[in-house]
mmCIF file of C-alpha atoms in Angstrom:
data_model
loop_
_atom_site.group_PDB
_atom_site.id
_atom_site.type_symbol
_atom_site.label_atom_id
_atom_site.label_comp_id
_atom_site.label_asym_id
_atom_site.label_seq_id
_atom_site.Cartn_x
_atom_site.Cartn_y
_atom_site.Cartn_z
ATOM 1 C CA UNK A 1 24.776 12.032 -16.445
ATOM 2 C CA UNK A 2 20.855 12.628 -15.515
ATOM 3 C CA UNK A 3 18.097 11.283 -17.689
ATOM 4 C CA UNK A 4 17.379 14.305 -19.636
ATOM 5 C CA UNK A 5 21.026 12.883 -21.536
ATOM 6 C CA UNK A 6 18.579 10.620 -23.487
ATOM 7 C CA UNK A 7 19.411 10.000 -26.886
ATOM 8 C CA UNK A 8 16.869 8.958 -29.113
ATOM 9 C CA UNK A 9 15.550 5.357 -29.015
ATOM 10 C CA UNK A 10 17.128 4.518 -25.491
ATOM 11 C CA UNK A 11 13.828 3.031 -24.156
ATOM 12 C CA UNK A 12 14.068 0.114 -27.180
ATOM 13 C CA UNK A 13 18.336 -0.519 -27.531
ATOM 14 C CA UNK A 14 18.043 -0.613 -23.562
ATOM 15 C CA UNK A 15 15.273 -3.333 -23.485
ATOM 16 C CA UNK A 16 16.386 -4.738 -26.519
ATOM 17 C CA UNK A 17 19.710 -5.496 -24.518
ATOM 18 C CA UNK A 18 18.688 -6.801 -21.397
ATOM 19 C CA UNK A 19 15.917 -9.044 -23.321
ATOM 20 C CA UNK A 20 18.368 -10.316 -25.686
ATOM 21 C CA UNK A 21 20.637 -11.043 -22.940
ATOM 22 C CA UNK A 22 18.270 -13.120 -21.391
ATOM 23 C CA UNK A 23 17.107 -11.416 -18.732
ATOM 24 C CA UNK A 24 13.336 -10.854 -17.705
ATOM 25 C CA UNK A 25 11.960 -7.108 -17.937
ATOM 26 C CA UNK A 26 10.276 -5.480 -14.922
ATOM 27 C CA UNK A 27 8.915 -2.437 -15.147
ATOM 28 C CA UNK A 28 7.097 -1.432 -12.097
ATOM 29 C CA UNK A 29 4.841 1.631 -11.916
ATOM 30 C CA UNK A 30 4.330 4.685 -9.252
ATOM 31 C CA UNK A 31 1.685 7.200 -9.730
ATOM 32 C CA UNK A 32 3.046 10.486 -9.784
ATOM 33 C CA UNK A 33 2.748 12.966 -6.758
ATOM 34 C CA UNK A 34 1.493 10.301 -4.800
ATOM 35 C CA UNK A 35 3.493 11.687 -1.598
ATOM 36 C CA UNK A 36 5.241 14.040 -0.745
ATOM 37 C CA UNK A 37 9.145 12.005 -1.590
ATOM 38 C CA UNK A 38 7.800 10.206 -4.489
ATOM 39 C CA UNK A 39 10.484 9.742 -6.572
ATOM 40 C CA UNK A 40 12.573 8.049 -3.824
ATOM 41 C CA UNK A 41 10.100 4.831 -5.528
ATOM 42 C CA UNK A 42 11.677 5.733 -8.576
ATOM 43 C CA UNK A 43 15.260 4.796 -6.703
ATOM 44 C CA UNK A 44 14.182 2.006 -5.076
ATOM 45 C CA UNK A 45 12.363 0.473 -8.356
ATOM 46 C CA UNK A 46 15.749 0.833 -9.566
ATOM 47 C CA UNK A 47 17.944 -0.552 -7.282
ATOM 48 C CA UNK A 48 15.356 -3.536 -6.715
ATOM 49 C CA UNK A 49 16.446 -4.355 -10.573
ATOM 50 C CA UNK A 50 13.844 -2.426 -12.591
ATOM 51 C CA UNK A 51 14.749 -2.728 -16.204
ATOM 52 C CA UNK A 52 12.277 0.430 -16.893
ATOM 53 C CA UNK A 53 9.842 2.500 -15.040
ATOM 54 C CA UNK A 54 6.236 3.524 -15.676
ATOM 55 C CA UNK A 55 5.531 6.781 -13.928
ATOM 56 C CA UNK A 56 1.376 7.050 -14.105
ATOM 57 C CA UNK A 57 0.196 10.965 -14.672
ATOM 58 C CA UNK A 58 -2.874 11.543 -12.134
ATOM 59 C CA UNK A 59 -6.069 11.831 -13.975
ATOM 60 C CA UNK A 60 -9.652 12.727 -13.145
ATOM 61 C CA UNK A 61 -11.539 9.864 -15.169
ATOM 62 C CA UNK A 62 -9.054 6.673 -15.131
ATOM 63 C CA UNK A 63 -11.045 4.483 -17.199
ATOM 64 C CA UNK A 64 -8.480 2.026 -18.126
ATOM 65 C CA UNK A 65 -7.541 1.454 -14.193
ATOM 66 C CA UNK A 66 -9.481 -0.457 -11.765
ATOM 67 C CA UNK A 67 -9.970 0.851 -8.003
ATOM 68 C CA UNK A 68 -6.498 0.716 -6.849
ATOM 69 C CA UNK A 69 -5.178 2.959 -9.747
ATOM 70 C CA UNK A 70 -7.984 5.463 -9.290
ATOM 71 C CA UNK A 71 -7.092 6.074 -5.861
ATOM 72 C CA UNK A 72 -3.714 6.293 -6.202
ATOM 73 C CA UNK A 73 -4.642 9.159 -8.734
ATOM 74 C CA UNK A 74 -7.391 10.994 -6.638
ATOM 75 C CA UNK A 75 -5.047 10.488 -3.613
ATOM 76 C CA UNK A 76 -2.181 12.282 -6.002
ATOM 77 C CA UNK A 77 -4.887 15.126 -7.629
ATOM 78 C CA UNK A 78 -5.938 15.948 -3.809
ATOM 79 C CA UNK A 79 -2.250 16.851 -3.156
ATOM 80 C CA UNK A 80 -2.011 18.899 -5.664
ATOM 81 C CA UNK A 81 -0.109 16.873 -8.282
ATOM 82 C CA UNK A 82 0.158 18.101 -12.021
ATOM 83 C CA UNK A 83 2.084 17.648 -14.913
ATOM 84 C CA UNK A 84 3.986 20.527 -14.815
ATOM 85 C CA UNK A 85 4.855 19.886 -11.249
ATOM 86 C CA UNK A 86 5.477 15.947 -11.666
ATOM 87 C CA UNK A 87 7.883 16.934 -14.768
ATOM 88 C CA UNK A 88 9.626 19.169 -12.236
ATOM 89 C CA UNK A 89 10.405 16.725 -9.995
ATOM 90 C CA UNK A 90 11.458 14.203 -13.022
ATOM 91 C CA UNK A 91 13.670 16.578 -14.341
ATOM 92 C CA UNK A 92 15.682 16.975 -11.087
ATOM 93 C CA UNK A 93 16.404 13.482 -10.815
ATOM 94 C CA UNK A 94 19.950 11.668 -10.796
ATOM 95 C CA UNK A 95 20.307 9.203 -13.840
ATOM 96 C CA UNK A 96 18.608 6.174 -12.519
ATOM 97 C CA UNK A 97 20.128 3.584 -15.093
ATOM 98 C CA UNK A 98 17.027 2.867 -16.406
ATOM 99 C CA UNK A 99 14.560 4.333 -18.331
ATOM 100 C CA UNK A 100 11.389 6.137 -17.747
ATOM 101 C CA UNK A 101 7.941 5.738 -19.772
ATOM 102 C CA UNK A 102 4.994 8.269 -18.985
ATOM 103 C CA UNK A 103 1.815 7.213 -18.814
ATOM 104 C CA UNK A 104 -1.498 9.098 -19.335
ATOM 105 C CA UNK A 105 -4.843 9.870 -20.993
ATOM 106 C CA UNK A 106 -5.256 11.554 -24.159
ATOM 107 C CA UNK A 107 -6.521 14.606 -22.577
ATOM 108 C CA UNK A 108 -3.157 15.342 -21.161
ATOM 109 C CA UNK A 109 -1.728 15.114 -24.089
ATOM 110 C CA UNK A 110 -4.020 17.156 -25.814
ATOM 111 C CA UNK A 111 -4.211 19.998 -23.307
ATOM 112 C CA UNK A 112 -0.966 21.564 -24.279
ATOM 113 C CA UNK A 113 -0.737 19.617 -27.914
ATOM 114 C CA UNK A 114 1.492 16.538 -28.267
ATOM 115 C CA UNK A 115 4.398 18.535 -29.475
ATOM 116 C CA UNK A 116 4.465 20.851 -26.163
ATOM 117 C CA UNK A 117 3.818 17.658 -24.296
ATOM 118 C CA UNK A 118 6.340 15.400 -25.927
ATOM 119 C CA UNK A 119 8.698 18.036 -25.921
ATOM 120 C CA UNK A 120 7.821 18.487 -22.074
ATOM 121 C CA UNK A 121 8.475 14.524 -21.530
ATOM 122 C CA UNK A 122 11.989 14.991 -23.605
ATOM 123 C CA UNK A 123 13.271 18.091 -21.639
ATOM 124 C CA UNK A 124 12.261 16.554 -18.415
ATOM 125 C CA UNK A 125 14.019 12.796 -18.894
ATOM 126 C CA UNK A 126 11.556 10.666 -20.192
ATOM 127 C CA UNK A 127 12.099 8.081 -22.982
ATOM 128 C CA UNK A 128 8.734 6.348 -23.563
ATOM 129 C CA UNK A 129 4.876 7.263 -23.299
ATOM 130 C CA UNK A 130 2.173 5.264 -22.857
ATOM 131 C CA UNK A 131 -1.413 6.706 -24.089
ATOM 132 C CA UNK A 132 -4.249 3.993 -22.761
ATOM 133 C CA UNK A 133 -7.083 5.185 -24.844
ATOM 134 C CA UNK A 134 -5.477 5.959 -27.835
ATOM 135 C CA UNK A 135 -6.762 4.056 -30.930
ATOM 136 C CA UNK A 136 -4.160 3.107 -33.071
ATOM 137 C CA UNK A 137 -6.450 4.335 -36.044
ATOM 138 C CA UNK A 138 -5.556 7.883 -34.257
ATOM 139 C CA UNK A 139 -2.182 7.702 -33.337
ATOM 140 C CA UNK A 140 -0.739 9.241 -36.280
ATOM 141 C CA UNK A 141 -0.423 12.454 -34.617
ATOM 142 C CA UNK A 142 1.071 11.697 -31.825
ATOM 143 C CA UNK A 143 3.320 9.193 -32.577
ATOM 144 C CA UNK A 144 4.808 11.662 -35.998
ATOM 145 C CA UNK A 145 5.245 13.980 -32.802
ATOM 146 C CA UNK A 146 7.134 11.142 -30.460
ATOM 147 C CA UNK A 147 9.189 10.413 -33.696
ATOM 148 C CA UNK A 148 10.510 13.909 -34.182
ATOM 149 C CA UNK A 149 11.085 15.032 -30.433
ATOM 150 C CA UNK A 150 12.961 11.269 -29.205
ATOM 151 C CA UNK A 151 9.951 10.172 -27.391
ATOM 152 C CA UNK A 152 9.014 6.377 -28.092
ATOM 153 C CA UNK A 153 5.015 5.291 -28.002
ATOM 154 C CA UNK A 154 4.354 1.796 -26.470
ATOM 155 C CA UNK A 155 0.586 0.834 -27.836
ATOM 156 C CA UNK A 156 -1.580 -1.581 -26.099
ATOM 157 C CA UNK A 157 -2.495 -4.739 -27.677
ATOM 158 C CA UNK A 158 -5.819 -6.692 -25.931
ATOM 159 C CA UNK A 159 -6.539 -10.384 -26.022
ATOM 160 C CA UNK A 160 -9.746 -9.120 -28.353
ATOM 161 C CA UNK A 161 -7.369 -7.193 -30.859
ATOM 162 C CA UNK A 162 -8.031 -8.974 -34.543
ATOM 163 C CA UNK A 163 -4.079 -10.048 -35.585
ATOM 164 C CA UNK A 164 -4.140 -6.979 -38.609
ATOM 165 C CA UNK A 165 -5.258 -4.511 -36.025
ATOM 166 C CA UNK A 166 -2.060 -6.315 -33.658
ATOM 167 C CA UNK A 167 0.700 -5.607 -37.010
ATOM 168 C CA UNK A 168 -0.551 -1.796 -36.799
ATOM 169 C CA UNK A 169 -0.083 -1.522 -32.974
ATOM 170 C CA UNK A 170 3.664 -2.619 -33.671
ATOM 171 C CA UNK A 171 4.396 -0.327 -36.281
ATOM 172 C CA UNK A 172 3.379 2.150 -34.269
ATOM 173 C CA UNK A 173 5.170 1.303 -31.509
ATOM 174 C CA UNK A 174 8.587 2.305 -30.535
ATOM 175 C CA UNK A 175 10.631 0.642 -27.451
ATOM 176 C CA UNK A 176 8.000 -2.515 -26.472
ATOM 177 C CA UNK A 177 4.333 -3.684 -26.945
ATOM 178 C CA UNK A 178 2.226 -3.370 -23.811
ATOM 179 C CA UNK A 179 0.199 -6.860 -23.795
ATOM 180 C CA UNK A 180 -2.890 -6.652 -21.672
ATOM 181 C CA UNK A 181 -3.414 -9.808 -20.317
ATOM 182 C CA UNK A 182 -7.021 -9.332 -19.873
ATOM 183 C CA UNK A 183 -10.141 -7.471 -21.154
ATOM 184 C CA UNK A 184 -10.476 -5.360 -18.517
ATOM 185 C CA UNK A 185 -9.299 -2.570 -16.204
ATOM 186 C CA UNK A 186 -5.999 -2.809 -14.182
ATOM 187 C CA UNK A 187 -6.040 -4.362 -10.598
ATOM 188 C CA UNK A 188 -4.395 -7.335 -8.721
ATOM 189 C CA UNK A 189 -5.593 -11.295 -9.608
ATOM 190 C CA UNK A 190 -5.655 -13.772 -8.190
ATOM 191 C CA UNK A 191 -4.345 -15.703 -11.144
ATOM 192 C CA UNK A 192 -2.429 -15.235 -14.710
ATOM 193 C CA UNK A 193 -5.576 -15.208 -17.490
ATOM 194 C CA UNK A 194 -5.081 -17.929 -19.835
ATOM 195 C CA UNK A 195 -5.648 -15.384 -22.654
ATOM 196 C CA UNK A 196 -2.254 -14.430 -22.208
ATOM 197 C CA UNK A 197 0.054 -16.899 -23.367
ATOM 198 C CA UNK A 198 -2.425 -16.998 -26.705
ATOM 199 C CA UNK A 199 -1.848 -12.584 -27.159
ATOM 200 C CA UNK A 200 1.985 -12.640 -26.581
ATOM 201 C CA UNK A 201 1.969 -15.314 -29.144
ATOM 202 C CA UNK A 202 0.424 -13.581 -31.516
ATOM 203 C CA UNK A 203 2.320 -10.407 -30.809
ATOM 204 C CA UNK A 204 5.750 -12.541 -31.530
ATOM 205 C CA UNK A 205 4.480 -12.819 -34.931
ATOM 206 C CA UNK A 206 4.742 -9.151 -36.304
ATOM 207 C CA UNK A 207 6.992 -7.823 -34.352
ATOM 208 C CA UNK A 208 10.387 -8.432 -33.171
ATOM 209 C CA UNK A 209 9.668 -5.767 -30.228
ATOM 210 C CA UNK A 210 10.403 -6.588 -26.681
ATOM 211 C CA UNK A 211 6.915 -7.894 -24.815
ATOM 212 C CA UNK A 212 5.945 -6.472 -21.664
ATOM 213 C CA UNK A 213 2.786 -7.883 -19.928
ATOM 214 C CA UNK A 214 0.445 -6.415 -17.907
ATOM 215 C CA UNK A 215 -2.775 -5.930 -15.713
ATOM 216 C CA UNK A 216 -3.129 -8.596 -12.943
ATOM 217 C CA UNK A 217 0.319 -9.736 -12.385
ATOM 218 C CA UNK A 218 0.995 -9.421 -8.675
ATOM 219 C CA UNK A 219 2.829 -11.820 -7.108
ATOM 220 C CA UNK A 220 5.794 -13.604 -8.086
ATOM 221 C CA UNK A 221 3.961 -17.060 -9.315
ATOM 222 C CA UNK A 222 2.472 -14.585 -11.705
ATOM 223 C CA UNK A 223 5.445 -12.473 -12.685
ATOM 224 C CA UNK A 224 7.356 -16.489 -12.754
ATOM 225 C CA UNK A 225 4.262 -17.591 -15.303
ATOM 226 C CA UNK A 226 4.341 -14.209 -17.774
ATOM 227 C CA UNK A 227 7.854 -14.930 -18.491
ATOM 228 C CA UNK A 228 7.348 -17.988 -19.726
ATOM 229 C CA UNK A 229 5.213 -16.334 -22.834
ATOM 230 C CA UNK A 230 6.416 -12.723 -22.585
ATOM 231 C CA UNK A 231 9.390 -11.037 -22.083
ATOM 232 C CA UNK A 232 8.456 -9.475 -19.070
ATOM 233 C CA UNK A 233 5.922 -7.737 -16.974
ATOM 234 C CA UNK A 234 4.429 -4.573 -15.623
ATOM 235 C CA UNK A 235 3.423 -4.526 -12.404
ATOM 236 C CA UNK A 236 1.143 -1.619 -11.318
ATOM 237 C CA UNK A 237 -1.677 -1.880 -8.983
ATOM 238 C CA UNK A 238 0.187 -4.575 -6.649
ATOM 239 C CA UNK A 239 2.700 -1.932 -6.350
ATOM 240 C CA UNK A 240 -0.080 1.470 -5.436
ATOM 241 C CA UNK A 241 -2.009 -1.402 -3.154
ATOM 242 C CA UNK A 242 1.177 -1.113 -0.843
ATOM 243 C CA UNK A 243 1.825 2.704 -1.073
ATOM 244 C CA UNK A 244 -1.908 3.636 0.062
ATOM 245 C CA UNK A 245 -0.982 0.841 2.409
ATOM 246 C CA UNK A 246 1.778 3.731 4.071
ATOM 247 C CA UNK A 247 4.421 0.919 2.042
ATOM 248 C CA UNK A 248 7.849 3.423 1.919
ATOM 249 C CA UNK A 249 10.384 3.020 -0.806
ATOM 250 C CA UNK A 250 12.062 0.339 1.022
ATOM 251 C CA UNK A 251 9.378 -1.832 1.598
ATOM 252 C CA UNK A 252 8.930 -1.553 -2.227
ATOM 253 C CA UNK A 253 12.172 -2.099 -2.672
ATOM 254 C CA UNK A 254 11.876 -5.543 -1.226
ATOM 255 C CA UNK A 255 8.661 -6.400 -2.563
ATOM 256 C CA UNK A 256 10.089 -6.106 -6.489
ATOM 257 C CA UNK A 257 13.120 -7.533 -5.679
ATOM 258 C CA UNK A 258 10.840 -11.266 -5.097
ATOM 259 C CA UNK A 259 9.961 -10.427 -8.282
ATOM 260 C CA UNK A 260 13.158 -9.932 -9.659
ATOM 261 C CA UNK A 261 14.306 -12.929 -8.036
ATOM 262 C CA UNK A 262 10.997 -14.917 -9.562
ATOM 263 C CA UNK A 263 11.793 -13.826 -13.151
ATOM 264 C CA UNK A 264 15.453 -14.603 -12.419
ATOM 265 C CA UNK A 265 14.642 -18.166 -11.340
ATOM 266 C CA UNK A 266 12.563 -18.483 -14.697
ATOM 267 C CA UNK A 267 15.330 -17.096 -17.092
ATOM 268 C CA UNK A 268 17.458 -19.957 -15.281
ATOM 269 C CA UNK A 269 15.599 -23.170 -16.278
ATOM 270 C CA UNK A 270 16.143 -25.613 -18.890
ATOM 271 C CA UNK A 271 14.645 -24.961 -22.219
#
């Protein structure tokens, strides 16, 4: 079975089942095309206990990303990475046992049109989509097309999002809701933002979708703290900094296993 055999709704079913079993969810990120054998990182992530994997399509103006992801995107573009080549790489992968979620900016979606873009994702075995610069009040076209093509869009919610808008974000999201822990760009931080707890609590008032917390989750202690509020974590800049510094798949597997262990320890704590 390959990733392309995923059925509609597979991302949400997969994450819900693991969450409902008491597991803390781990979704690491990699900038696609960052190295010649970049898909080896996906295999390492799955082996480390990832519950989903975020695959970033490099873009020349990643406005929501901090320095680390910007550098990774530029490095991938310098190597000639393109959406077409990246999806071809994904199409050749065997089943990793966890869903793939592509993240990118809306310019790349509009290049070929939302319908063609989502169909291409589907053929490549991708189940979910994150478009951080697409506001919910402009998301209808993409979410309608995604529903038809079997792609699950996960929208972002931030600490400044009003409660009424959170409800709209939840209604348009499939798979999970991406909770942004801070007002700012992606990047490693020394501590989990205090705003994370309040945001995840407000999201839970409007949806039963899994809630994944991202932006600044860099250490096992931060992952453990995040798990006390959210269903799981997204880890991007901490991964990509290591890749930019020369870390290989085995190094990343070891790092992610420390986060996996921290999440599991938090799940085992008496409530």
